[in-house]
Coordinates of C-alpha atoms in Angstrom, one line a residue:
M1 CA -77.5 -25.4 -198.9
K2 CA -80.2 -26.9 -201.2
E3 CA -83.8 -25.9 -200.8
D4 CA -86.2 -28.1 -198.9
A5 CA -88.9 -30.0 -200.7
P6 CA -92.5 -29.1 -200.0
L7 CA -93.7 -30.7 -196.8
F8 CA -96.4 -33.1 -198.0
Y9 CA -97.1 -34.9 -194.7
S10 CA -99.6 -32.5 -193.1
S11 CA -100.1 -32.1 -189.4
V12 CA -103.5 -33.1 -188.2
L13 CA -103.1 -32.7 -184.4
K14 CA -100.5 -31.6 -181.8
K15 CA -101.0 -32.0 -178.1
V16 CA -99.1 -32.4 -174.9
I17 CA -100.4 -35.6 -173.4
A18 CA -98.2 -36.0 -170.3
P19 CA -97.0 -32.6 -169.0
Q20 CA -94.1 -32.1 -166.6
T21 CA -95.5 -31.5 -163.1
A22 CA -94.2 -31.0 -159.6
S23 CA -94.7 -34.8 -159.0
V24 CA -93.6 -36.0 -162.5
K25 CA -90.4 -34.2 -163.4
R26 CA -90.1 -35.9 -166.7
A27 CA -92.5 -37.8 -169.0
G28 CA -91.4 -39.1 -172.3
E29 CA -89.5 -41.7 -174.3
G30 CA -92.7 -43.4 -175.2
S31 CA -93.6 -46.2 -177.6
A32 CA -97.0 -47.2 -179.1
V33 CA -98.6 -50.1 -180.8
V34 CA -102.0 -50.8 -182.5
L35 CA -104.0 -53.4 -180.7
K36 CA -106.1 -55.9 -182.6
N37 CA -109.3 -54.0 -181.6
G38 CA -107.9 -50.9 -183.2
Q39 CA -107.0 -49.1 -180.0
V40 CA -103.5 -47.7 -179.4
L41 CA -101.5 -48.9 -176.4
L42 CA -98.9 -46.2 -175.3
I43 CA -96.3 -46.8 -172.6
Y44 CA -93.7 -44.1 -171.6
S45 CA -91.1 -43.4 -168.9
R46 CA -92.5 -41.5 -165.9
F47 CA -89.9 -39.9 -163.7
T48 CA -91.1 -39.1 -160.2
G49 CA -87.7 -38.7 -158.4
G50 CA -86.2 -36.0 -160.6
G51 CA -85.2 -35.4 -164.2
A52 CA -81.9 -37.3 -164.6
D53 CA -81.6 -40.7 -166.2
H54 CA -80.7 -42.3 -162.9
D55 CA -83.6 -40.8 -160.9
T56 CA -86.7 -42.8 -159.9
A57 CA -88.8 -43.7 -162.8
D58 CA -91.4 -46.3 -163.9
L59 CA -93.1 -47.5 -167.0
F60 CA -96.6 -46.1 -167.2
G61 CA -99.2 -46.4 -169.9
G62 CA -102.6 -47.3 -171.1
I63 CA -105.0 -46.8 -174.0
L64 CA -104.3 -43.6 -175.9
D65 CA -107.2 -41.6 -177.4
P66 CA -105.5 -40.2 -180.5
V67 CA -108.0 -37.4 -180.7
T68 CA -108.1 -36.1 -177.1
G69 CA -104.7 -37.3 -176.1
E70 CA -106.1 -38.8 -172.9
I71 CA -104.7 -42.1 -171.5
R72 CA -107.2 -44.3 -169.9
D73 CA -106.8 -47.6 -167.9
G74 CA -103.4 -46.3 -166.9
K75 CA -101.1 -48.6 -164.9
V76 CA -97.5 -49.2 -164.1
Y77 CA -95.7 -52.1 -165.9
F78 CA -93.0 -54.4 -164.4
Q79 CA -92.9 -52.9 -161.0
D80 CA -89.6 -53.7 -159.2
S81 CA -88.9 -52.2 -155.8
T82 CA -85.2 -53.2 -156.1
A83 CA -84.6 -51.2 -159.2
L84 CA -83.3 -47.7 -159.3
N85 CA -85.6 -47.0 -162.2
Q86 CA -87.1 -48.5 -165.4
M87 CA -87.2 -46.5 -168.6
S88 CA -86.8 -46.5 -172.4
V89 CA -89.7 -48.7 -173.5
S90 CA -90.2 -50.2 -176.9
L91 CA -93.4 -51.9 -178.2
E92 CA -93.6 -54.0 -181.4
R93 CA -96.2 -56.2 -183.0
L94 CA -94.5 -59.5 -183.6
Q95 CA -95.0 -61.8 -186.6
N96 CA -96.7 -64.5 -184.4
G97 CA -99.3 -62.0 -183.4
A98 CA -97.9 -61.4 -179.9
L99 CA -96.7 -58.1 -178.6
G100 CA -93.0 -57.5 -177.7
M101 CA -91.7 -55.1 -175.1
V102 CA -88.1 -54.0 -174.4
F103 CA -87.1 -51.7 -171.5
L104 CA -84.1 -50.7 -169.4
R105 CA -83.8 -51.5 -165.7
K106 CA -81.1 -49.5 -163.8
S107 CA -79.6 -50.8 -160.6
A108 CA -77.1 -48.0 -160.2
P109 CA -76.4 -44.7 -162.1
D110 CA -73.7 -46.5 -164.1
K111 CA -75.3 -50.0 -164.3
D112 CA -78.3 -51.1 -166.3
D113 CA -79.7 -54.1 -168.0
I114 CA -82.0 -54.7 -171.0
F115 CA -85.1 -56.8 -170.7
F116 CA -87.5 -58.3 -173.2
S117 CA -91.0 -59.6 -172.6
R118 CA -94.0 -60.9 -174.6
S119 CA -97.8 -60.6 -174.3
S120 CA -100.2 -63.0 -176.0
D121 CA -103.3 -61.2 -174.7
E122 CA -102.9 -57.7 -176.2
G123 CA -101.0 -56.3 -173.3
E124 CA -103.2 -57.4 -170.5
S125 CA -100.4 -59.6 -169.1
W126 CA -96.8 -60.0 -169.8
A127 CA -94.4 -63.0 -169.5
N128 CA -91.5 -62.8 -167.0
P129 CA -88.9 -60.6 -168.7
V130 CA -85.7 -62.1 -170.1
R131 CA -82.4 -60.3 -169.5
V132 CA -81.1 -59.6 -173.0
N133 CA -77.5 -58.6 -172.1
R134 CA -76.6 -61.6 -169.9
L135 CA -73.6 -62.5 -172.2
C136 CA -72.4 -58.9 -172.5
E137 CA -69.6 -57.7 -170.3
D138 CA -70.4 -54.0 -170.7
K139 CA -72.2 -52.8 -167.6
Y140 CA -73.6 -49.6 -169.0
M141 CA -75.7 -49.5 -172.1
V142 CA -78.0 -47.1 -173.8
V143 CA -81.1 -48.3 -175.7
N144 CA -83.5 -45.6 -176.8
A145 CA -87.3 -46.0 -176.6
D146 CA -89.1 -47.4 -179.6
R147 CA -86.0 -49.3 -180.9
L148 CA -87.2 -52.9 -180.9
R149 CA -87.5 -54.3 -184.4
Q150 CA -88.4 -57.6 -185.9
F151 CA -86.9 -58.3 -189.4
S152 CA -88.7 -60.2 -192.1
S153 CA -86.5 -63.2 -191.2
G154 CA -88.2 -63.3 -187.8
R155 CA -85.0 -62.0 -186.1
L156 CA -85.6 -59.7 -183.1
A157 CA -83.2 -56.8 -182.9
I158 CA -82.3 -54.2 -180.2
S159 CA -79.8 -51.6 -181.2
A160 CA -77.5 -50.4 -178.3
A161 CA -74.6 -48.2 -177.4
L162 CA -72.1 -49.9 -175.2
H163 CA -70.1 -47.5 -173.0
G164 CA -67.3 -50.0 -172.6
N165 CA -65.2 -51.3 -169.8
G166 CA -61.8 -49.8 -170.7
P167 CA -59.3 -50.4 -173.5
E168 CA -60.3 -54.1 -173.8
A169 CA -63.9 -53.2 -174.6
P170 CA -64.0 -49.6 -175.9
A171 CA -67.3 -47.7 -176.5
A172 CA -69.1 -49.0 -179.5
L173 CA -72.5 -49.6 -181.1
G174 CA -74.1 -52.9 -182.0
L175 CA -77.1 -55.1 -182.1
F176 CA -78.6 -57.6 -179.7
Y177 CA -80.5 -60.2 -181.7
S178 CA -82.6 -63.3 -181.1
D179 CA -83.7 -66.0 -183.4
D180 CA -85.8 -67.9 -180.9
S181 CA -88.6 -65.4 -180.1
G182 CA -86.5 -63.6 -177.5
M183 CA -85.6 -66.6 -175.3
T184 CA -81.8 -66.2 -175.9
W185 CA -79.8 -63.3 -177.3
A186 CA -76.5 -62.8 -179.1
F187 CA -74.5 -59.6 -180.0
S188 CA -73.4 -58.5 -183.4
D189 CA -69.9 -57.2 -184.3
R190 CA -69.1 -54.0 -182.6
I191 CA -69.4 -50.8 -184.7
Q192 CA -67.0 -47.9 -184.5
V193 CA -66.1 -45.2 -187.0
L194 CA -62.7 -45.0 -188.8
E195 CA -60.9 -41.7 -188.7
E196 CA -60.8 -41.5 -192.5
N197 CA -64.6 -41.7 -192.6
I198 CA -65.1 -38.6 -190.4
I199 CA -66.1 -35.6 -192.5
P200 CA -65.9 -31.9 -191.6
P201 CA -69.1 -30.2 -190.3
H202 CA -71.4 -28.3 -192.7
A203 CA -70.3 -24.9 -191.3
L204 CA -67.3 -24.3 -189.0
L205 CA -66.1 -20.9 -187.6
E206 CA -62.4 -20.5 -186.9
K207 CA -63.0 -20.1 -183.2
D208 CA -64.8 -23.5 -183.1
R209 CA -62.0 -25.6 -184.5
Q210 CA -60.9 -26.8 -181.1
A211 CA -64.5 -27.9 -180.3
W212 CA -64.5 -29.9 -183.6
S213 CA -61.3 -31.6 -182.8
E214 CA -62.6 -32.6 -179.3
A215 CA -65.8 -33.9 -180.8
C216 CA -63.9 -36.1 -183.2
Q217 CA -61.8 -37.6 -180.4
Y218 CA -64.6 -38.0 -177.9
E219 CA -64.9 -41.6 -176.7
F220 CA -68.6 -41.7 -177.1
R221 CA -68.8 -39.9 -180.4
L222 CA -71.3 -42.5 -181.7
Q223 CA -74.5 -42.6 -179.6
E224 CA -78.1 -43.9 -179.4
P225 CA -78.4 -46.1 -182.5
G226 CA -81.5 -47.4 -184.3
V227 CA -82.0 -50.0 -187.0
E228 CA -84.5 -50.5 -189.8
E229 CA -84.9 -53.2 -192.5
L230 CA -84.6 -51.8 -196.0
A231 CA -86.8 -53.0 -198.9
D232 CA -83.8 -54.8 -200.4
G233 CA -83.4 -56.9 -197.2
R234 CA -80.3 -55.1 -195.8
I235 CA -80.4 -53.6 -192.4
L236 CA -79.7 -49.9 -191.9
L237 CA -78.1 -48.8 -188.6
Y238 CA -78.0 -45.1 -187.8
C239 CA -77.0 -43.0 -184.8
R240 CA -76.6 -39.6 -183.4
T241 CA -73.0 -38.3 -183.1
T242 CA -71.0 -35.4 -181.6
M243 CA -69.6 -34.7 -185.1
G244 CA -72.4 -32.7 -186.7
Y245 CA -74.2 -35.4 -188.7
M246 CA -76.2 -38.6 -188.4
Y247 CA -73.9 -41.5 -189.2
Q248 CA -75.0 -44.8 -190.7
A249 CA -73.9 -48.3 -191.7
Y250 CA -75.4 -51.3 -193.5
S251 CA -75.6 -55.1 -192.8
A252 CA -76.1 -57.7 -195.5
D253 CA -76.3 -60.6 -193.1
N254 CA -79.3 -59.6 -190.9
G255 CA -77.4 -57.4 -188.5
K256 CA -74.4 -59.6 -187.6
T257 CA -71.7 -57.7 -189.4
W258 CA -71.6 -54.1 -190.7
S259 CA -70.2 -51.9 -193.4
E260 CA -68.0 -49.0 -192.4
M261 CA -69.9 -46.2 -190.5
K262 CA -70.2 -43.1 -192.6
A263 CA -71.9 -39.7 -192.4
A264 CA -75.3 -39.1 -193.8
A265 CA -74.3 -35.6 -195.0
D266 CA -77.9 -34.5 -195.6
I267 CA -78.9 -35.0 -192.0
V268 CA -77.2 -32.1 -190.1
S269 CA -77.9 -32.6 -186.5
P270 CA -76.3 -32.1 -183.0
A271 CA -76.0 -35.0 -180.5
S272 CA -79.8 -35.4 -180.6
P273 CA -81.4 -38.8 -181.6
Q274 CA -82.9 -39.5 -184.9
S275 CA -85.8 -41.9 -185.5
I276 CA -86.3 -43.8 -188.8
R277 CA -89.1 -46.1 -190.0
R278 CA -89.8 -47.6 -193.4
I279 CA -93.3 -46.7 -194.6
P280 CA -95.3 -50.0 -194.7
G281 CA -95.5 -51.5 -198.2
S282 CA -93.0 -49.1 -199.7
Q283 CA -89.3 -48.5 -200.1
R284 CA -89.5 -45.0 -198.6
L285 CA -87.8 -44.3 -195.3
M286 CA -89.0 -41.5 -193.0
C287 CA -86.5 -39.8 -190.6
V288 CA -87.5 -37.5 -187.8
F289 CA -84.5 -35.4 -186.6
T290 CA -83.3 -32.1 -185.2
D291 CA -82.3 -29.9 -188.2
R292 CA -79.4 -27.6 -187.4
R293 CA -78.4 -26.7 -191.0
K294 CA -78.8 -23.0 -190.2
V295 CA -76.4 -23.0 -187.3
S296 CA -72.6 -23.4 -187.5
F297 CA -71.1 -26.3 -185.6
A298 CA -70.6 -25.9 -181.9
N299 CA -71.3 -22.2 -182.0
A300 CA -72.5 -21.6 -178.4
G301 CA -73.9 -18.1 -179.4
E302 CA -76.3 -19.8 -181.8
N303 CA -77.0 -22.7 -179.4
W304 CA -75.8 -25.5 -181.8
N305 CA -76.8 -28.1 -179.3
W306 CA -80.5 -27.0 -179.0
R307 CA -82.7 -29.8 -180.2
T308 CA -84.8 -27.7 -182.5
P309 CA -86.6 -27.5 -184.9
L310 CA -88.0 -31.0 -185.3
A311 CA -87.9 -31.9 -189.0
L312 CA -88.9 -34.6 -191.4
A313 CA -86.8 -36.2 -194.2
I314 CA -87.4 -39.0 -196.6
S315 CA -85.2 -41.4 -198.6
D316 CA -86.3 -43.4 -201.7
D317 CA -82.8 -44.8 -202.3
N318 CA -82.2 -46.9 -199.1
A319 CA -80.7 -44.0 -197.1
A320 CA -78.0 -43.2 -199.7
T321 CA -79.4 -39.7 -199.8
W322 CA -82.1 -37.8 -197.8
Q323 CA -84.6 -35.2 -199.0
I324 CA -85.5 -32.7 -196.3
L325 CA -89.2 -31.9 -196.3
G326 CA -89.3 -29.2 -193.6
N327 CA -90.2 -28.7 -190.0
I328 CA -93.0 -30.4 -188.1
E329 CA -92.3 -28.3 -185.0
D330 CA -91.0 -24.7 -185.0
E331 CA -88.0 -23.4 -182.9
S332 CA -90.1 -22.3 -179.9
H333 CA -89.0 -25.5 -177.9
N334 CA -86.6 -28.4 -178.0
Y335 CA -87.8 -31.8 -179.1
C336 CA -86.3 -35.3 -179.0
Y337 CA -86.8 -39.1 -178.6
T338 CA -89.4 -39.6 -181.2
S339 CA -91.5 -42.7 -181.6
I340 CA -93.2 -43.5 -184.9
L341 CA -96.3 -45.6 -185.4
F342 CA -98.2 -46.0 -188.7
I343 CA -102.0 -46.2 -188.3
D344 CA -103.9 -46.6 -191.6
H345 CA -103.1 -43.4 -193.5
Q346 CA -101.8 -41.5 -190.5
I347 CA -98.6 -41.4 -188.5
L348 CA -98.6 -41.1 -184.7
L349 CA -95.5 -39.4 -183.3
T350 CA -94.6 -39.0 -179.7
Y351 CA -91.6 -37.0 -178.4
Y352 CA -90.3 -34.8 -175.6
E353 CA -91.1 -31.1 -175.6
S354 CA -88.8 -28.9 -173.5
N355 CA -89.6 -26.8 -170.5
N356 CA -88.2 -23.3 -171.4
T357 CA -86.8 -21.3 -168.5
V358 CA -84.1 -18.8 -167.7
K359 CA -80.9 -19.9 -166.1
D360 CA -78.1 -17.6 -165.0
G361 CA -79.8 -14.8 -166.9
K362 CA -79.8 -16.7 -170.2
P363 CA -82.6 -18.7 -172.0
Y364 CA -82.4 -22.3 -170.9
R365 CA -84.3 -25.3 -172.3
E366 CA -84.8 -28.4 -170.2
N367 CA -84.9 -31.0 -173.0
L368 CA -86.5 -33.8 -171.1
A369 CA -89.8 -32.5 -169.8
S370 CA -93.2 -33.2 -171.3
L371 CA -94.5 -35.9 -173.6
K372 CA -96.2 -34.6 -176.7
M373 CA -98.0 -36.3 -179.5
Q374 CA -98.5 -35.3 -183.2
I375 CA -100.5 -36.9 -185.9
L376 CA -99.4 -36.5 -189.5
A377 CA -101.6 -37.3 -192.5
M378 CA -99.9 -39.4 -195.2
P379 CA -100.3 -38.1 -198.8

């Protein structure tokens, strides 16, 4: 195992800004955007009916004070009494100056839809949302928070995991995209992984070989993708997997077709989502991920699937290789679903921090509990 590089993005502030409470069982999966007046608009998923993905939840947010962590002028967005819940919000400043928002609306535990809306008045009001997946037959999709992107071409992009409708439409990843400001949407070629491109885990005990075999054969082995435009104009798609690494692919035609999906062998991680952004004005990519290089694959005694510690990596060669800088959160909790926002010479991160308890006499970490923010200073 190669040594980490010195961590040169220093932490300025860490603070839980929406704690888990008796009435709010889960608060997280946020996304933030800088308004034209310099203020930060933050919206996140607020679960009031329990902690599962299908429990009652709404989109709640307001103006975030990046010093105190307080959220003022809070309100609920896109209320819909007919929906089971609404969650997984993305905010993005669009090239025409408007704000874009994407969110999921669940109508049943196994049925959801993706919606897109625009605001021309800095989030004060929003247009009637457009259903993105109207031409897609898959009834269950996963779109993480903070995944909406607009490429330099103007194309809007939403990366999604499609859970399939049987052999005719097996589980896969792909990209919903729009070239008319979000009025109509198409879907890219579906992405799966070829068996010959699956590599062994970084460390595997003999007793865990069966777990490795099952992970490789799992129908949903590719999960929760994200995309980012590279400095050379290609599109990077990355995802969490059940196979011990982040996997990634490239598109040379603005996200319509893809190269073969292959492992990013430097990013050793369980089935926990990564978040990648390109630093404005540079080629450098920043990746926030769960670093499990010190734990052998699927070793239950070492809690391979714990989402800790939260680490930072950078790439200066378009994700061909990644340099691990070190941890930005220690191993005291689990962390996941990170949003990344660049504000001048600082980086605002938001993510879940776990609720740590004891279950059946053993340490247990409830991954999806409280929303935390962290500010990093850029070198």
